[in-house]
GROMACS .gro file of C-alpha atoms in nm:
model
  202
    1UNK     CA    1  -3.580   0.509  -1.483
    2UNK     CA    2  -3.518   0.697  -1.161
    3UNK     CA    3  -3.423   0.609  -0.808
    4UNK     CA    4  -3.103   0.557  -0.614
    5UNK     CA    5  -3.109   0.179  -0.587
    6UNK     CA    6  -2.847  -0.021  -0.775
    7UNK     CA    7  -3.088  -0.164  -1.033
    8UNK     CA    8  -3.224   0.179  -1.129
    9UNK     CA    9  -2.876   0.329  -1.156
   10UNK     CA   10  -2.745   0.037  -1.362
   11UNK     CA   11  -3.041   0.065  -1.598
   12UNK     CA   12  -2.983   0.434  -1.657
   13UNK     CA   13  -2.608   0.384  -1.697
   14UNK     CA   14  -2.668   0.114  -1.957
   15UNK     CA   15  -2.915   0.330  -2.147
   16UNK     CA   16  -2.677   0.627  -2.148
   17UNK     CA   17  -2.394   0.417  -2.291
   18UNK     CA   18  -2.609   0.318  -2.588
   19UNK     CA   19  -2.434   0.061  -2.812
   20UNK     CA   20  -2.115   0.085  -2.605
   21UNK     CA   21  -2.297  -0.095  -2.323
   22UNK     CA   22  -2.284  -0.420  -2.527
   23UNK     CA   23  -1.910  -0.442  -2.466
   24UNK     CA   24  -1.969  -0.489  -2.094
   25UNK     CA   25  -2.111  -0.839  -2.062
   26UNK     CA   26  -2.012  -0.955  -1.713
   27UNK     CA   27  -2.274  -1.169  -1.535
   28UNK     CA   28  -2.525  -0.991  -1.311
   29UNK     CA   29  -2.428  -0.652  -1.460
   30UNK     CA   30  -2.095  -0.679  -1.281
   31UNK     CA   31  -1.921  -0.432  -1.514
   32UNK     CA   32  -2.180  -0.160  -1.456
   33UNK     CA   33  -2.180  -0.221  -1.080
   34UNK     CA   34  -1.802  -0.179  -1.086
   35UNK     CA   35  -1.833   0.149  -1.278
   36UNK     CA   36  -2.084   0.279  -1.024
   37UNK     CA   37  -1.871   0.170  -0.729
   38UNK     CA   38  -1.569   0.351  -0.872
   39UNK     CA   39  -1.784   0.657  -0.933
   40UNK     CA   40  -1.909   0.646  -0.575
   41UNK     CA   41  -1.551   0.627  -0.447
   42UNK     CA   42  -1.457   0.932  -0.656
   43UNK     CA   43  -1.763   1.116  -0.528
   44UNK     CA   44  -1.650   1.058  -0.169
   45UNK     CA   45  -1.366   1.304  -0.235
   46UNK     CA   46  -1.607   1.571  -0.358
   47UNK     CA   47  -1.898   1.497  -0.125
   48UNK     CA   48  -1.733   1.370   0.194
   49UNK     CA   49  -1.925   1.180   0.461
   50UNK     CA   50  -1.798   1.209   0.818
   51UNK     CA   51  -1.873   0.916   1.048
   52UNK     CA   52  -1.751   0.814   1.392
   53UNK     CA   53  -1.602   0.486   1.511
   54UNK     CA   54  -1.438   0.360   1.827
   55UNK     CA   55  -1.179   0.094   1.911
   56UNK     CA   56  -1.071  -0.041   2.248
   57UNK     CA   57  -0.706   0.028   2.317
   58UNK     CA   58  -0.464  -0.227   2.459
   59UNK     CA   59  -0.132  -0.125   2.612
   60UNK     CA   60   0.155  -0.177   2.370
   61UNK     CA   61  -0.073  -0.252   2.073
   62UNK     CA   62  -0.028  -0.011   1.783
   63UNK     CA   63  -0.266  -0.139   1.511
   64UNK     CA   64  -0.646  -0.171   1.513
   65UNK     CA   65  -0.920  -0.269   1.269
   66UNK     CA   66  -1.109   0.006   1.089
   67UNK     CA   67  -1.460   0.017   0.935
   68UNK     CA   68  -1.486  -0.124   0.583
   69UNK     CA   69  -1.612   0.209   0.448
   70UNK     CA   70  -1.320   0.415   0.584
   71UNK     CA   71  -1.164   0.627   0.313
   72UNK     CA   72  -0.949   0.858   0.526
   73UNK     CA   73  -0.888   0.922   0.895
   74UNK     CA   74  -1.003   1.267   1.011
   75UNK     CA   75  -0.949   1.338   1.381
   76UNK     CA   76  -0.991   1.225   1.741
   77UNK     CA   77  -1.071   1.391   2.070
   78UNK     CA   78  -0.885   1.122   2.270
   79UNK     CA   79  -0.651   1.309   2.501
   80UNK     CA   80  -0.747   1.649   2.360
   81UNK     CA   81  -0.926   1.759   2.675
   82UNK     CA   82  -0.642   1.675   2.915
   83UNK     CA   83  -0.510   1.965   3.117
   84UNK     CA   84  -0.197   1.942   3.328
   85UNK     CA   85   0.179   1.982   3.340
   86UNK     CA   86   0.462   1.752   3.234
   87UNK     CA   87   0.573   1.716   3.595
   88UNK     CA   88   0.232   1.590   3.714
   89UNK     CA   89   0.209   1.218   3.794
   90UNK     CA   90  -0.101   1.203   3.575
   91UNK     CA   91   0.073   1.354   3.271
   92UNK     CA   92   0.014   1.106   2.984
   93UNK     CA   93   0.327   1.193   2.790
   94UNK     CA   94   0.348   1.240   2.415
   95UNK     CA   95   0.029   1.121   2.249
   96UNK     CA   96   0.052   0.879   1.955
   97UNK     CA   97   0.031   1.000   1.598
   98UNK     CA   98  -0.253   0.837   1.406
   99UNK     CA   99  -0.219   0.691   1.057
  100UNK     CA  100  -0.414   0.449   0.838
  101UNK     CA  101  -0.172   0.199   0.683
  102UNK     CA  102  -0.274  -0.102   0.474
  103UNK     CA  103  -0.631  -0.088   0.595
  104UNK     CA  104  -0.549  -0.062   0.965
  105UNK     CA  105  -0.548   0.222   1.216
  106UNK     CA  106  -0.201   0.273   1.360
  107UNK     CA  107  -0.119   0.468   1.676
  108UNK     CA  108   0.252   0.543   1.690
  109UNK     CA  109   0.403   0.496   1.935
  110UNK     CA  110   0.161   0.240   2.074
  111UNK     CA  111  -0.043   0.371   2.370
  112UNK     CA  112   0.101   0.285   2.709
  113UNK     CA  113  -0.086   0.145   3.008
  114UNK     CA  114  -0.035   0.481   3.180
  115UNK     CA  115  -0.195   0.670   2.890
  116UNK     CA  116  -0.490   0.432   2.885
  117UNK     CA  117  -0.536   0.471   3.260
  118UNK     CA  118  -0.531   0.851   3.230
  119UNK     CA  119  -0.726   0.900   2.907
  120UNK     CA  120  -0.945   0.593   2.880
  121UNK     CA  121  -0.936   0.275   2.675
  122UNK     CA  122  -1.201   0.389   2.425
  123UNK     CA  123  -1.041   0.560   2.126
  124UNK     CA  124  -1.320   0.736   1.935
  125UNK     CA  125  -1.237   0.898   1.605
  126UNK     CA  126  -1.397   1.069   1.309
  127UNK     CA  127  -1.330   0.945   0.958
  128UNK     CA  128  -1.426   1.015   0.599
  129UNK     CA  129  -1.639   0.732   0.464
  130UNK     CA  130  -1.680   0.598   0.113
  131UNK     CA  131  -2.016   0.631  -0.055
  132UNK     CA  132  -2.218   0.317  -0.116
  133UNK     CA  133  -2.442   0.230  -0.411
  134UNK     CA  134  -2.665  -0.031  -0.251
  135UNK     CA  135  -2.930  -0.271  -0.379
  136UNK     CA  136  -3.177  -0.107  -0.143
  137UNK     CA  137  -3.229   0.258  -0.232
  138UNK     CA  138  -3.254   0.352   0.136
  139UNK     CA  139  -2.900   0.227   0.194
  140UNK     CA  140  -2.741   0.420  -0.092
  141UNK     CA  141  -2.545   0.706   0.062
  142UNK     CA  142  -2.515   0.929  -0.246
  143UNK     CA  143  -2.745   1.230  -0.226
  144UNK     CA  144  -3.024   1.207  -0.489
  145UNK     CA  145  -2.922   1.555  -0.601
  146UNK     CA  146  -2.587   1.407  -0.710
  147UNK     CA  147  -2.744   1.127  -0.913
  148UNK     CA  148  -2.646   1.270  -1.252
  149UNK     CA  149  -2.296   1.344  -1.124
  150UNK     CA  150  -2.260   0.981  -1.013
  151UNK     CA  151  -2.374   0.856  -1.355
  152UNK     CA  152  -2.137   1.095  -1.531
  153UNK     CA  153  -1.843   0.963  -1.330
  154UNK     CA  154  -1.953   0.605  -1.399
  155UNK     CA  155  -1.962   0.684  -1.770
  156UNK     CA  156  -1.607   0.814  -1.746
  157UNK     CA  157  -1.501   0.481  -1.593
  158UNK     CA  158  -1.672   0.290  -1.871
  159UNK     CA  159  -1.498   0.499  -2.138
  160UNK     CA  160  -1.161   0.454  -1.968
  161UNK     CA  161  -1.206   0.078  -1.978
  162UNK     CA  162  -1.303   0.089  -2.344
  163UNK     CA  163  -0.994   0.296  -2.417
  164UNK     CA  164  -0.777   0.044  -2.231
  165UNK     CA  165  -0.915  -0.229  -2.456
  166UNK     CA  166  -0.765  -0.047  -2.754
  167UNK     CA  167  -1.107   0.042  -2.888
  168UNK     CA  168  -1.050   0.304  -3.156
  169UNK     CA  169  -1.402   0.329  -3.297
  170UNK     CA  170  -1.613   0.626  -3.195
  171UNK     CA  171  -1.871   0.578  -2.923
  172UNK     CA  172  -2.197   0.767  -2.881
  173UNK     CA  173  -2.292   0.826  -2.519
  174UNK     CA  174  -2.562   1.038  -2.360
  175UNK     CA  175  -2.389   1.265  -2.110
  176UNK     CA  176  -2.517   1.173  -1.763
  177UNK     CA  177  -2.493   1.532  -1.644
  178UNK     CA  178  -2.616   1.746  -1.934
  179UNK     CA  179  -2.820   1.484  -2.119
  180UNK     CA  180  -2.652   1.571  -2.449
  181UNK     CA  181  -2.541   1.300  -2.691
  182UNK     CA  182  -2.161   1.292  -2.723
  183UNK     CA  183  -1.972   1.113  -2.999
  184UNK     CA  184  -1.595   1.066  -2.990
  185UNK     CA  185  -1.329   0.806  -2.915
  186UNK     CA  186  -1.362   0.642  -2.571
  187UNK     CA  187  -1.039   0.807  -2.450
  188UNK     CA  188  -1.161   1.152  -2.552
  189UNK     CA  189  -1.501   1.093  -2.393
  190UNK     CA  190  -1.337   0.977  -2.071
  191UNK     CA  191  -1.139   1.301  -2.051
  192UNK     CA  192  -1.448   1.506  -2.133
  193UNK     CA  193  -1.662   1.335  -1.870
  194UNK     CA  194  -1.392   1.362  -1.605
  195UNK     CA  195  -1.359   1.735  -1.673
  196UNK     CA  196  -1.736   1.779  -1.652
  197UNK     CA  197  -1.741   1.579  -1.328
  198UNK     CA  198  -1.480   1.809  -1.177
  199UNK     CA  199  -1.677   2.118  -1.279
  200UNK     CA  200  -2.007   1.975  -1.162
  201UNK     CA  201  -1.873   1.861  -0.825
  202UNK     CA  202  -1.753   2.206  -0.719
   0.00000   0.00000   0.00000
């Protein structure tokens, strides 16, 4: 089966795991969806997506909501274009440092009313976004060219979970990247697939 929708990816992941797929019996293929979601998150590091978002600043407020798909803050142009001298009445002072802490955007120190008056209340910023494996193929953000890489990383997650369950029997899995059948313990396969993922994602 091909395609970048969730159902097609789950079907191919199941098939590649062969008999090992029977261990994952969560309703609505929840285990396989979890493996794919973790693989997509890992792929965001190797295949970053840059998006833009904006928040409205309030004087004295340091923390702001961020998009649900934010993985890492990148940069902002707020205040970057200001030209002047410290002795000018319009000088905004030291600009806040930006951090993402516990799922919120923090500007430290909090912007002042003077800074907002000089630089504007709209704080636009670039951020690195997580990849999404969606039900609708059109909403999946992973490039189709990275499909096998995504499946390989999902296989690594599945093998890691099997290893955590103290499974010592060998597992036979069809490598999502090379297509070769691999037989080993789940822990060894997890290490193998992770290494292949790193090489393939370069």
